[in-house]
CSV table of C-alpha atoms and ligand atoms in Angstrom, one decimal:
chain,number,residue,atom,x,y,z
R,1,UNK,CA,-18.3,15.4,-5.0
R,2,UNK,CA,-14.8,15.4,-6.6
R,3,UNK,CA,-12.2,12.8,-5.5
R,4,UNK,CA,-8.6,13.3,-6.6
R,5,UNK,CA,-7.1,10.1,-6.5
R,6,UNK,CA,-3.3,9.7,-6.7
R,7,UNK,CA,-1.3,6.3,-7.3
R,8,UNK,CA,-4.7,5.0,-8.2
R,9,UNK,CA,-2.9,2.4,-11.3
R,10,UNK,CA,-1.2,0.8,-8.3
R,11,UNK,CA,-2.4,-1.8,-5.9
R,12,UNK,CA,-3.9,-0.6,-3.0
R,13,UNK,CA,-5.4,2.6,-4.9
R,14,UNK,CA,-6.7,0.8,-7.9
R,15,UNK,CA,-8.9,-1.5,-5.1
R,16,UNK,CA,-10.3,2.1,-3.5
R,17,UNK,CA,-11.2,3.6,-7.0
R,18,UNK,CA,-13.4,0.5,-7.8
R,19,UNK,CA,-14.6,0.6,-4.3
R,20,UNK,CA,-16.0,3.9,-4.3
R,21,UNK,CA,-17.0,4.5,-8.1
R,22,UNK,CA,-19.6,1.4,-6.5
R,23,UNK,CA,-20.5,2.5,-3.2
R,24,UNK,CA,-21.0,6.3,-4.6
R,25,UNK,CA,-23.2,6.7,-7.7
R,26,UNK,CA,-22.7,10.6,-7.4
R,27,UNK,CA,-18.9,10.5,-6.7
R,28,UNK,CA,-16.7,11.7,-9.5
R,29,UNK,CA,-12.6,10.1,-9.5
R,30,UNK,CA,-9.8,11.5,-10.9
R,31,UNK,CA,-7.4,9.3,-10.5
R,32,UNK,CA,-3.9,11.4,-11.0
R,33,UNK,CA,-0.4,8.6,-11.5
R,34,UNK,CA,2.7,8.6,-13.1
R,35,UNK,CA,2.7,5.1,-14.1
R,36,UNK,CA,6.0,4.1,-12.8
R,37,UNK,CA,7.2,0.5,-12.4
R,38,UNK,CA,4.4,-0.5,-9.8
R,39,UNK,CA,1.6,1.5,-12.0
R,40,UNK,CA,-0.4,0.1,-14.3
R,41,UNK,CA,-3.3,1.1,-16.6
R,42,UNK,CA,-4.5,-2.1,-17.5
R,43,UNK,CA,-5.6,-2.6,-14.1
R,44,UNK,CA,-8.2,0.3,-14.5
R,45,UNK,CA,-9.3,-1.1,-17.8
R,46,UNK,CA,-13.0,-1.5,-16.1
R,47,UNK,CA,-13.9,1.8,-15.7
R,48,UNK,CA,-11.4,3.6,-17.8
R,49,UNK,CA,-14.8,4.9,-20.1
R,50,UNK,CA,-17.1,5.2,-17.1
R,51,UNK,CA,-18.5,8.8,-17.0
R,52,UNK,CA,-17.4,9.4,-13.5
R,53,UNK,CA,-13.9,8.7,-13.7
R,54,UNK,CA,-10.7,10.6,-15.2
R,55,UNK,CA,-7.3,8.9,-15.9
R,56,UNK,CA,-4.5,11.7,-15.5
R,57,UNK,CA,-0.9,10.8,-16.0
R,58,UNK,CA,0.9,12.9,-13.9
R,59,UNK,CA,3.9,12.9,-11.5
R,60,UNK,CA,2.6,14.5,-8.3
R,61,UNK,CA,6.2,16.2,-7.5
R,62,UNK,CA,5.1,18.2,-11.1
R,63,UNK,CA,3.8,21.8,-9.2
R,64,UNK,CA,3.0,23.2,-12.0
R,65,UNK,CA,0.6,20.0,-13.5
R,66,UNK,CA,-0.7,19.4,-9.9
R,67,UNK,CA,-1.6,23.0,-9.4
R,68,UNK,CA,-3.2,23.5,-13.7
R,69,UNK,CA,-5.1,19.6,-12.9
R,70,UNK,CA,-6.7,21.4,-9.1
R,71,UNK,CA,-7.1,24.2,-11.1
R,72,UNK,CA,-9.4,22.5,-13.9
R,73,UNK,CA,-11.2,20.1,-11.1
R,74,UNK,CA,-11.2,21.9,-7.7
R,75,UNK,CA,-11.3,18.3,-6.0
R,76,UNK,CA,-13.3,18.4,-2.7
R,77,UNK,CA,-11.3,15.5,-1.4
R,78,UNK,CA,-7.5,14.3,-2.2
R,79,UNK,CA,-5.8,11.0,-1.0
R,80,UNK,CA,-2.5,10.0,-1.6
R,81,UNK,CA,-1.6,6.7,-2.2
R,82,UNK,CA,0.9,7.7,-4.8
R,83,UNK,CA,4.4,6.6,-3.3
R,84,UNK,CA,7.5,4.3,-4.2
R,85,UNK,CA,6.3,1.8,-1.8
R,86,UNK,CA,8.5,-1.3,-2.0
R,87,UNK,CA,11.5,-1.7,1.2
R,88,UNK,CA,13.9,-3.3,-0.8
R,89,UNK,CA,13.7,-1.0,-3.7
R,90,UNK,CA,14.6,1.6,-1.0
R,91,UNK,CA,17.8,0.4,0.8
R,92,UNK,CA,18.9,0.5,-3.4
R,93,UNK,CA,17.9,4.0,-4.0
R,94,UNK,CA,16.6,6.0,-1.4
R,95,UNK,CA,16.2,9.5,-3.6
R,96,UNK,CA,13.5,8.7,-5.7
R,97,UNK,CA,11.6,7.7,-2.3
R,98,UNK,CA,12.4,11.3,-1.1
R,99,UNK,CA,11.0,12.7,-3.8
R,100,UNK,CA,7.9,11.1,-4.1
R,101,UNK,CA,7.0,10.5,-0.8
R,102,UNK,CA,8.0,13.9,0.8
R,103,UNK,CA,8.0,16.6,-1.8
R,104,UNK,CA,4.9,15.1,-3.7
R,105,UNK,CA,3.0,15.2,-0.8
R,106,UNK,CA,4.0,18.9,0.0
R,107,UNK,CA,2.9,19.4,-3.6
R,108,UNK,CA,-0.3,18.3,-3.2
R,109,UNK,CA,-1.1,19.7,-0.2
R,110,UNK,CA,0.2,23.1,-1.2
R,111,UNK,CA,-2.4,22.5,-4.7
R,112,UNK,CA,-4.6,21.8,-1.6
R,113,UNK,CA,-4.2,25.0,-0.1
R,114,UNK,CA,-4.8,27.1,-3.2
R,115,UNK,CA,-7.7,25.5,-4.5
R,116,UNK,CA,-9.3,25.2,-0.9
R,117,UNK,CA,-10.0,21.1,-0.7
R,118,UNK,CA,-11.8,20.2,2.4
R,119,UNK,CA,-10.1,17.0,3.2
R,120,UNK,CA,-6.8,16.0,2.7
R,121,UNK,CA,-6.1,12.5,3.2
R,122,UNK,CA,-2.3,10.5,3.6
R,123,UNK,CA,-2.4,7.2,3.1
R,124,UNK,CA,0.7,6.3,5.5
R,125,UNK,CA,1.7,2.9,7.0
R,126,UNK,CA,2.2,1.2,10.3
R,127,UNK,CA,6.3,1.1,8.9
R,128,UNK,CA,6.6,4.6,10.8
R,129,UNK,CA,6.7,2.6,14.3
R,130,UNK,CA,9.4,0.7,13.4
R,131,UNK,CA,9.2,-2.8,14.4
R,132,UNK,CA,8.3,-5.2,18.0
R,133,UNK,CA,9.9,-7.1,19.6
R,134,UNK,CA,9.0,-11.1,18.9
R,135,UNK,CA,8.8,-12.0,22.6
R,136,UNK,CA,7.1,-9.3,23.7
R,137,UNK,CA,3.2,-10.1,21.8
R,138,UNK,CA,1.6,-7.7,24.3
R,139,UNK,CA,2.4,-5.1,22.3
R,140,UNK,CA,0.7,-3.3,20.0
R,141,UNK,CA,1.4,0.3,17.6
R,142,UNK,CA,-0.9,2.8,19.1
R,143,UNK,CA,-1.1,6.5,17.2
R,144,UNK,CA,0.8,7.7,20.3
R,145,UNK,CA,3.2,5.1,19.7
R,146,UNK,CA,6.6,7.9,19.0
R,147,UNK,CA,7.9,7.5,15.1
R,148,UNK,CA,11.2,5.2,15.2
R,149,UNK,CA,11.9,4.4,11.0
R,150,UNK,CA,14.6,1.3,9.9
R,151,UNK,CA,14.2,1.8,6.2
R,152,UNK,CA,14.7,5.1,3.6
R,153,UNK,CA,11.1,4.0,2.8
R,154,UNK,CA,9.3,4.3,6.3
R,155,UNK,CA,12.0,7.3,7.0
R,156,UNK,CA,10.5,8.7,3.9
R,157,UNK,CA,6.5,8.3,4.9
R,158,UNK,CA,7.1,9.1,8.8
R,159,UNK,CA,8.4,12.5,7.3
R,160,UNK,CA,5.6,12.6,5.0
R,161,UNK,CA,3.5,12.0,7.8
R,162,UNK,CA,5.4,15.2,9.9
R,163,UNK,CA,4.6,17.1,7.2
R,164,UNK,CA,0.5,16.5,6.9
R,165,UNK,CA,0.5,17.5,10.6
R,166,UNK,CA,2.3,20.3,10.2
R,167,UNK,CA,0.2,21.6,7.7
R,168,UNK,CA,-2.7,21.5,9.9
R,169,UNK,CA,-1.6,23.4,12.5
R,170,UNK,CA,0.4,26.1,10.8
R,171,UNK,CA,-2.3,26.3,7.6
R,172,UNK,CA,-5.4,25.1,9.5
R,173,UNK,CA,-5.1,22.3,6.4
R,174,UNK,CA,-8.0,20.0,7.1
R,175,UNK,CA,-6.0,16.5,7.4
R,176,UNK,CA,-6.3,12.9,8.4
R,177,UNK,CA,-3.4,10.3,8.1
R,178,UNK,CA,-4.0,6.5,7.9
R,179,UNK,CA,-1.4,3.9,9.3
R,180,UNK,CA,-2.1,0.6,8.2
R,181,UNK,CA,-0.1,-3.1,8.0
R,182,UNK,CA,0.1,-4.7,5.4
R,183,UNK,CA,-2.6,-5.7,2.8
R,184,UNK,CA,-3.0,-8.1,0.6
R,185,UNK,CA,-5.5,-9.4,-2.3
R,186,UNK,CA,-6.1,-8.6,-6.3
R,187,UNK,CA,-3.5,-6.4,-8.0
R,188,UNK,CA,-0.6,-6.4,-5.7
R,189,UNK,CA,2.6,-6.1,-7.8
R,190,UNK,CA,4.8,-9.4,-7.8
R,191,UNK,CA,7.8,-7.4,-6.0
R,192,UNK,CA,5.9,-8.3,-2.3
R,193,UNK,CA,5.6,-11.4,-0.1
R,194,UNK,CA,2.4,-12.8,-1.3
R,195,UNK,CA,1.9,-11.9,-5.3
R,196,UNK,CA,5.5,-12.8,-5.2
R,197,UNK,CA,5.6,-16.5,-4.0
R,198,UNK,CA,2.3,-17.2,-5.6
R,199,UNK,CA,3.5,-16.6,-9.0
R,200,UNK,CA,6.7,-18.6,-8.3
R,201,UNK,CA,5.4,-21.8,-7.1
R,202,UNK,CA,3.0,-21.3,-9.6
R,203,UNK,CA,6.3,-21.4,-12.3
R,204,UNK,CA,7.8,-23.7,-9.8
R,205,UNK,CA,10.6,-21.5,-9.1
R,206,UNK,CA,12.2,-21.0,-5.8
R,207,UNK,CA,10.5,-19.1,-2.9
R,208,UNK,CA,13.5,-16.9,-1.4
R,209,UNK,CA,12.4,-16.0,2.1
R,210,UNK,CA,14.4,-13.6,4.0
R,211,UNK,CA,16.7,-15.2,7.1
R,212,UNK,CA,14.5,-17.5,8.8
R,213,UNK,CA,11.1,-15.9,8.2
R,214,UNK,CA,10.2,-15.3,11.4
R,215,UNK,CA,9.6,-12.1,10.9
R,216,UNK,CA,5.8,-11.2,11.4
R,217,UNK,CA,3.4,-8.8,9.6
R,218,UNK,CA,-0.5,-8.0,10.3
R,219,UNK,CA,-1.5,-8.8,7.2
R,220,UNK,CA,-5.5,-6.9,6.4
R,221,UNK,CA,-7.9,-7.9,3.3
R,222,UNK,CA,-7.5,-4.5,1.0
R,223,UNK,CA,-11.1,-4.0,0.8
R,224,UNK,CA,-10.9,-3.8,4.3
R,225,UNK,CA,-8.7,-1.2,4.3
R,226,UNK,CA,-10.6,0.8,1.5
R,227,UNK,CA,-13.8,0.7,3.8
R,228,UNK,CA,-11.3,2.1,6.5
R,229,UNK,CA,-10.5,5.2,4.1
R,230,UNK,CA,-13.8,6.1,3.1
R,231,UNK,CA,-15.4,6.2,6.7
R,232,UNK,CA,-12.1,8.2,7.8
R,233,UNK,CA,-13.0,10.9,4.8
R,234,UNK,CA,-16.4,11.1,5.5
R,235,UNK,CA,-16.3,10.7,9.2
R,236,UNK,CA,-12.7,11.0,10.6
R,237,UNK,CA,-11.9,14.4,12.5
R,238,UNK,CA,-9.4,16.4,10.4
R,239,UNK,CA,-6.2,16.9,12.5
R,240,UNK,CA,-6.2,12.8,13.3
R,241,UNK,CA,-4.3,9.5,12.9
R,242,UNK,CA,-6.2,6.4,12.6
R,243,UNK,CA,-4.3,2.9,12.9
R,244,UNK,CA,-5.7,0.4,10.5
R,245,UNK,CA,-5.2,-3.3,10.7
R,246,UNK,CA,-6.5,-7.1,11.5
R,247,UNK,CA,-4.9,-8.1,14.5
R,248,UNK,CA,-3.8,-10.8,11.9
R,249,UNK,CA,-0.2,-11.4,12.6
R,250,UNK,CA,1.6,-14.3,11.1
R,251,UNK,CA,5.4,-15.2,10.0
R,252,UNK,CA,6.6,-14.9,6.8
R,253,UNK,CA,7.5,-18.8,6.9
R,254,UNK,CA,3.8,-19.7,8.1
R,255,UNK,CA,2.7,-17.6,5.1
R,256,UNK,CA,4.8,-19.0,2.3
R,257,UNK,CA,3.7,-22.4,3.4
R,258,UNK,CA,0.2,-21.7,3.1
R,259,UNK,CA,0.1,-20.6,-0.2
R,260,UNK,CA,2.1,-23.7,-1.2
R,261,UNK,CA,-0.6,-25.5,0.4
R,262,UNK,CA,-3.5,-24.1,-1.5
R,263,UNK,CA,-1.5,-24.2,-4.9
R,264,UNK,CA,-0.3,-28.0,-4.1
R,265,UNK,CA,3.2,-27.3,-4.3
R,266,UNK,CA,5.5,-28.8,-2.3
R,267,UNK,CA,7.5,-27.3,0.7
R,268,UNK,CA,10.9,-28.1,-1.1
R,269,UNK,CA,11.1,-25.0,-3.0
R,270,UNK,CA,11.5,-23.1,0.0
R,271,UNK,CA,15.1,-21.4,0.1
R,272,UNK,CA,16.1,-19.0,2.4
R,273,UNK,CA,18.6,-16.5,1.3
R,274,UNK,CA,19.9,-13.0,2.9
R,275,UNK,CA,18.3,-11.3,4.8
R,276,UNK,CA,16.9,-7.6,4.5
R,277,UNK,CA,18.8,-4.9,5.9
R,278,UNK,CA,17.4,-3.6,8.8
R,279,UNK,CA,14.7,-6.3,8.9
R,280,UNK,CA,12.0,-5.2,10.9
R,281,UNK,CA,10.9,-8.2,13.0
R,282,UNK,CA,7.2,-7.5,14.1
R,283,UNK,CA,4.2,-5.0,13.2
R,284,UNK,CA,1.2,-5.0,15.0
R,285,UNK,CA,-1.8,-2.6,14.8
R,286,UNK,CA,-4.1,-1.3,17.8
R,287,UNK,CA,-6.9,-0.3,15.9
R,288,UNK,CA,-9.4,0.4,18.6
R,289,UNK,CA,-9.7,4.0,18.1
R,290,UNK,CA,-11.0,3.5,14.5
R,291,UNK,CA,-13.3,0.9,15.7
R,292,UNK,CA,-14.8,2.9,18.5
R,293,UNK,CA,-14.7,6.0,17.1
R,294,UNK,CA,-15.9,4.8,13.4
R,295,UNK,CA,-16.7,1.7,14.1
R,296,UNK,CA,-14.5,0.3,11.7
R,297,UNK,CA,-13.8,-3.5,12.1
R,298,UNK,CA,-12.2,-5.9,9.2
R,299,UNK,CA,-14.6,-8.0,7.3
R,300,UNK,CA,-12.5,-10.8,5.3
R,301,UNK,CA,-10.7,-13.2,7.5
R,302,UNK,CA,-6.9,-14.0,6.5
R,303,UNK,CA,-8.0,-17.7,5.5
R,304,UNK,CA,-10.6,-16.6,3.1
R,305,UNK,CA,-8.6,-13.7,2.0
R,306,UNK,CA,-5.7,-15.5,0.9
R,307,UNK,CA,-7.7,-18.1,-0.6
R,308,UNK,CA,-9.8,-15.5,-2.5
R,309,UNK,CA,-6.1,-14.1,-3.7
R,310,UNK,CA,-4.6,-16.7,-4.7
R,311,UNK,CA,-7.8,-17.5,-7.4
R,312,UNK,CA,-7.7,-13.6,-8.4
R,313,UNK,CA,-3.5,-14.5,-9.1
R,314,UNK,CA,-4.8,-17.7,-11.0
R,315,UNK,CA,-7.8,-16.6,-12.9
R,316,UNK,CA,-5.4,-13.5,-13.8
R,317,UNK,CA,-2.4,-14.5,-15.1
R,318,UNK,CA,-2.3,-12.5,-18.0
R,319,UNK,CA,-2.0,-9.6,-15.5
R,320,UNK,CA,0.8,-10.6,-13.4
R,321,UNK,CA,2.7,-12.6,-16.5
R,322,UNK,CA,2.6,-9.3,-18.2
R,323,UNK,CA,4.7,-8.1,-15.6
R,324,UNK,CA,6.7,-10.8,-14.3
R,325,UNK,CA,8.0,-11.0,-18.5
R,326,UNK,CA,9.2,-7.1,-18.4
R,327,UNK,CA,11.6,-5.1,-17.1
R,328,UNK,CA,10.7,-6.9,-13.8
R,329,UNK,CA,13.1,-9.5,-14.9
R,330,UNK,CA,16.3,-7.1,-14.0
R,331,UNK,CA,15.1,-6.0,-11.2
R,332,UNK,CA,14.5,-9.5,-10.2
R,333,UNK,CA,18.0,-11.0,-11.1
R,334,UNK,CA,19.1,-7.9,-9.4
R,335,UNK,CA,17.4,-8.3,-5.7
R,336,UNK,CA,17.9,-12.4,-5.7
R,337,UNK,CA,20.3,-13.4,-8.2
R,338,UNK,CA,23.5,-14.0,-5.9
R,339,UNK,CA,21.6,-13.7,-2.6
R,340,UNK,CA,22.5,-17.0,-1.0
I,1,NAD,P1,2.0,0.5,-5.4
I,1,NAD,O1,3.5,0.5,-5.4
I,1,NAD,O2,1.3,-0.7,-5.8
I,1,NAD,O3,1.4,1.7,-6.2
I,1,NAD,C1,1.9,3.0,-6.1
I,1,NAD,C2,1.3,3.8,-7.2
I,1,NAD,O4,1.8,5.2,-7.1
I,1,NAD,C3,1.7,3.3,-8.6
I,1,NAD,O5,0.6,3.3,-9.5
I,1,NAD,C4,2.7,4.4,-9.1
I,1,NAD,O6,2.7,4.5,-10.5
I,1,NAD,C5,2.2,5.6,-8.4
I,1,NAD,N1,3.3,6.6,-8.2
I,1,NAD,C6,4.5,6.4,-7.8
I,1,NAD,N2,5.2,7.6,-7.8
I,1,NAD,C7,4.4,8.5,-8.3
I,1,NAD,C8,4.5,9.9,-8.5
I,1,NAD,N3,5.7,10.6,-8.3
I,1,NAD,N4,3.4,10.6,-9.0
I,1,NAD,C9,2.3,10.0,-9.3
I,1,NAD,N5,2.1,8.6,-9.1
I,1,NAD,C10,3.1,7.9,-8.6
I,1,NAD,O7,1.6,0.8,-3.9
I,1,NAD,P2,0.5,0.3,-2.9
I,1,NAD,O8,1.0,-1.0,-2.2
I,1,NAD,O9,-0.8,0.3,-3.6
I,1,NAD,O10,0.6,1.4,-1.8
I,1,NAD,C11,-0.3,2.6,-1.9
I,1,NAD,C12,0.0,3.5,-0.7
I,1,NAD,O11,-0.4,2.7,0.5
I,1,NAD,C13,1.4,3.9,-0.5
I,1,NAD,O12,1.4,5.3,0.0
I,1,NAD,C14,2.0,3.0,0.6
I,1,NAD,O13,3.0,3.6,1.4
I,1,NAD,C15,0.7,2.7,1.4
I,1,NAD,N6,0.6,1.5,2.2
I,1,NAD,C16,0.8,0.3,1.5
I,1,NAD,C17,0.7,-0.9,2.2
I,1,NAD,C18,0.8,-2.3,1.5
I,1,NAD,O14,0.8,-3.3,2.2
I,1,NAD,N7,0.9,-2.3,0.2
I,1,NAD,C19,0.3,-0.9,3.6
I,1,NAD,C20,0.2,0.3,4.2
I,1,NAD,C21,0.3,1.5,3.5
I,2,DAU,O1,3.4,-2.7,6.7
I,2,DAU,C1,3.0,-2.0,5.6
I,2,DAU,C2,4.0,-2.1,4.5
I,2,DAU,O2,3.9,-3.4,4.0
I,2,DAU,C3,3.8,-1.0,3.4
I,2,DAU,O3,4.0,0.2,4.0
I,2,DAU,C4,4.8,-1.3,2.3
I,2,DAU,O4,4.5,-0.4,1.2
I,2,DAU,C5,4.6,-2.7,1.8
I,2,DAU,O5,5.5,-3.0,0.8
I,2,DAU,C6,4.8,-3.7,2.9
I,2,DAU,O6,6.1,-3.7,3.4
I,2,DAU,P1,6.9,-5.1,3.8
I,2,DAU,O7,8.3,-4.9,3.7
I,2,DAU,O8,6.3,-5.6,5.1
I,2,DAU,O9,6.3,-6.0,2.6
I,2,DAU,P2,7.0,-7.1,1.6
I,2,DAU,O10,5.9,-7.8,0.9
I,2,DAU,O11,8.1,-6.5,0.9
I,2,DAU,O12,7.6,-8.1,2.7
I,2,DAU,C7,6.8,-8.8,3.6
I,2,DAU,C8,7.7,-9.7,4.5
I,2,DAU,O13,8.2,-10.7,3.7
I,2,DAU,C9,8.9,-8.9,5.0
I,2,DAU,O14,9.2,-9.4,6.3
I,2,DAU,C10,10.0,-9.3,4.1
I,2,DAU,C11,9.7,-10.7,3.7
I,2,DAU,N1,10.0,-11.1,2.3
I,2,DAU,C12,9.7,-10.3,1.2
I,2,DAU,C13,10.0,-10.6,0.0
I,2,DAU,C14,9.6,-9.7,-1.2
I,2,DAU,C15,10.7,-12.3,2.0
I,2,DAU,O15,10.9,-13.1,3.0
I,2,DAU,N2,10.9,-12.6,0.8
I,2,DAU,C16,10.7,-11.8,-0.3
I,2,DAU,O16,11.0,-12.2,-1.5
């Protein structure tokens, strides 16, 4: 068994390589990325020489690499997670999320096509719904629930998404999509929420929350969501869209003040600042047809989870510093500089 892996150097992907080079002693990984920003090969630094597993730099809107790389490896199973992923980033510059997102995925799935893979798999997000109301905590995103996109990045994965399904039933491509909130845990890039207030207070730097932070998220361990991938690939009926998430919703505020708790810093270095374009208020996951029809249920409960994280962020520093020292530094003074 071959598994092409894209965006494997970034968060969520890295987790799902070390996930299944363990669970699967036969299972060969290639893991294809073009080490953007949010990529990162020191993050694969523990199984970079393991016989089962191939490191390919490679920019998956590249046809003609994507289709000489199937060529030389006839995968039996692709999934994407290779995408510009960050909202903010987005509202900026939308193109390069066009590109990526839409046309790399119509890249691989044509490489699909030729080399006759028998699963395509899209790693999407819950974004595609759009967002909930806050009084209204009834209701839930369902796979029926119609696509309804407030940023140039969810625009760009609902399209993505469009796409997958149309490529199943005009190419008979054998398919599955994945919607899932937001995760959290080891490796997450300091741009998001969590990583991003951790290694502030930890510098005791301010902790810019957007507007009030009210806003909510449904926020899932990410080895929780890996488990949910590898039962869909090996389980899931091509053709289908599984939602994936904790039925963990909390607000951004309630969030931020937890991890000052667990690091011991104190409350003060809150600061709210602009708000996000388009904000979407609330996400929240149905995920009862992945449970009952894979019997899929999250494992790690957000107050372990987050506890768990926040040692990873502490006993890692050299990781996240790395980063935080770079090029990250414009981009940072760029997105919170003047934002008052
Ligand atoms: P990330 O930003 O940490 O990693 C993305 C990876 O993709 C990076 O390694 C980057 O180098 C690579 N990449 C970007 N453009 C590429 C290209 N053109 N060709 C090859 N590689 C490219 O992202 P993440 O948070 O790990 O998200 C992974 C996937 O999961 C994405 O598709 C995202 O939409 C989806 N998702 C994320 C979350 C979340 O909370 N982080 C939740 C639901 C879904
Ligand atoms: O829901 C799944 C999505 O979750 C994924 O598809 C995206 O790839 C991923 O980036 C994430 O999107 P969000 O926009 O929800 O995540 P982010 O970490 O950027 O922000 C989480 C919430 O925190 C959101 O309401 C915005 C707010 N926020 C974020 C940052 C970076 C702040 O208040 N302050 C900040 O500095």
């Amino acid at each position: 068994m071959t598994i092409i892996v894209t965006g494997g150097a970034g968060f969520i992907g890295s987790n799902f390589i070390f996930h299944m080079l363990k669970k699967y002693p036969s299972y060969r990984i290639v893991c294809v990325d073009k080490l953007t920003y949010a990529g990162n090969l020191s993050t694969l630094k523990g199984v970079i020489s393991n016989p089962r597993f191939r490191f390919v730099k490679l920019d998956i809107c590249d046809r003609e690499g994507v289709f000489k790389l199937f060529g030389e490896e006839k995968p039996d199973i692709v999934v994407n997670f290779a995408a510009e992923t960050h909202v903010d980033r987005s509202i900026y510059n939308p193109s390069v999320f066009l590109m990526t997102n839409i046309i790399g995925t119509a890249t691989l799935m044509d490489a699909c096509l030729e080399y006759g893979a028998k699963r395509f798999h899209q790693i999407s997000t819950d974004e595609v719904y759009g967002d909930l109301p806050l009084d209204r905590p009834d209701l839930f995103f369902t796979e029926s629930t119609p696509l309804h996109t407030s940023s140039p990045y969810s625009g760009s994965k609902a399209s993505a998404d469009l796409l997958v399904l149309a490529y199943h039933r005009t190419y008979g491509l054998p398919v599955s999509i994945s919607r899932c909130s937001n995760n959290y845990g080891p490796y997450q890039f300091p741009e998001k929420l969590i990583p991003l207030i951790i290694a502030n207070a930890l510098n005791d730097k301010p902790l810019p929350v957007y507007g009030e932070g009210l806003n909510v998220r449904d926020w899932l361990y990410v080895e929780d969501h890996c488990r949910a991938v590898d039962l869909i690939i090996h389980q899931g009926k091509p053709g289908e869209v599984y939602n994936v998430g904790g039925h963990n919703e909390m607000r951004n505020i309630d969030v931020v003040k937890l991890i000052c708790g667990l690091l011991g810093k104190p409350e003060s270095l809150i600061r709210h600042v602009a708000d996000r374009k388009g904000h979407d208020m609330r996400y929240a996951i149905d995920p009862s047809k992945i449970s009952g029809e894979l019997g899929w249920l999250p494992e790690t409960k957000f107050e372990d989870g987050i506890k768990r994280t926040v040692e990873w962020y502490l006993e890692n520093r050299e990781w996240w510093e790395t980063i935080i020292s770079g090029e990250y530094k414009n981009y940072y003074e760029k997105m919170y500089g003047n934002r008052e």
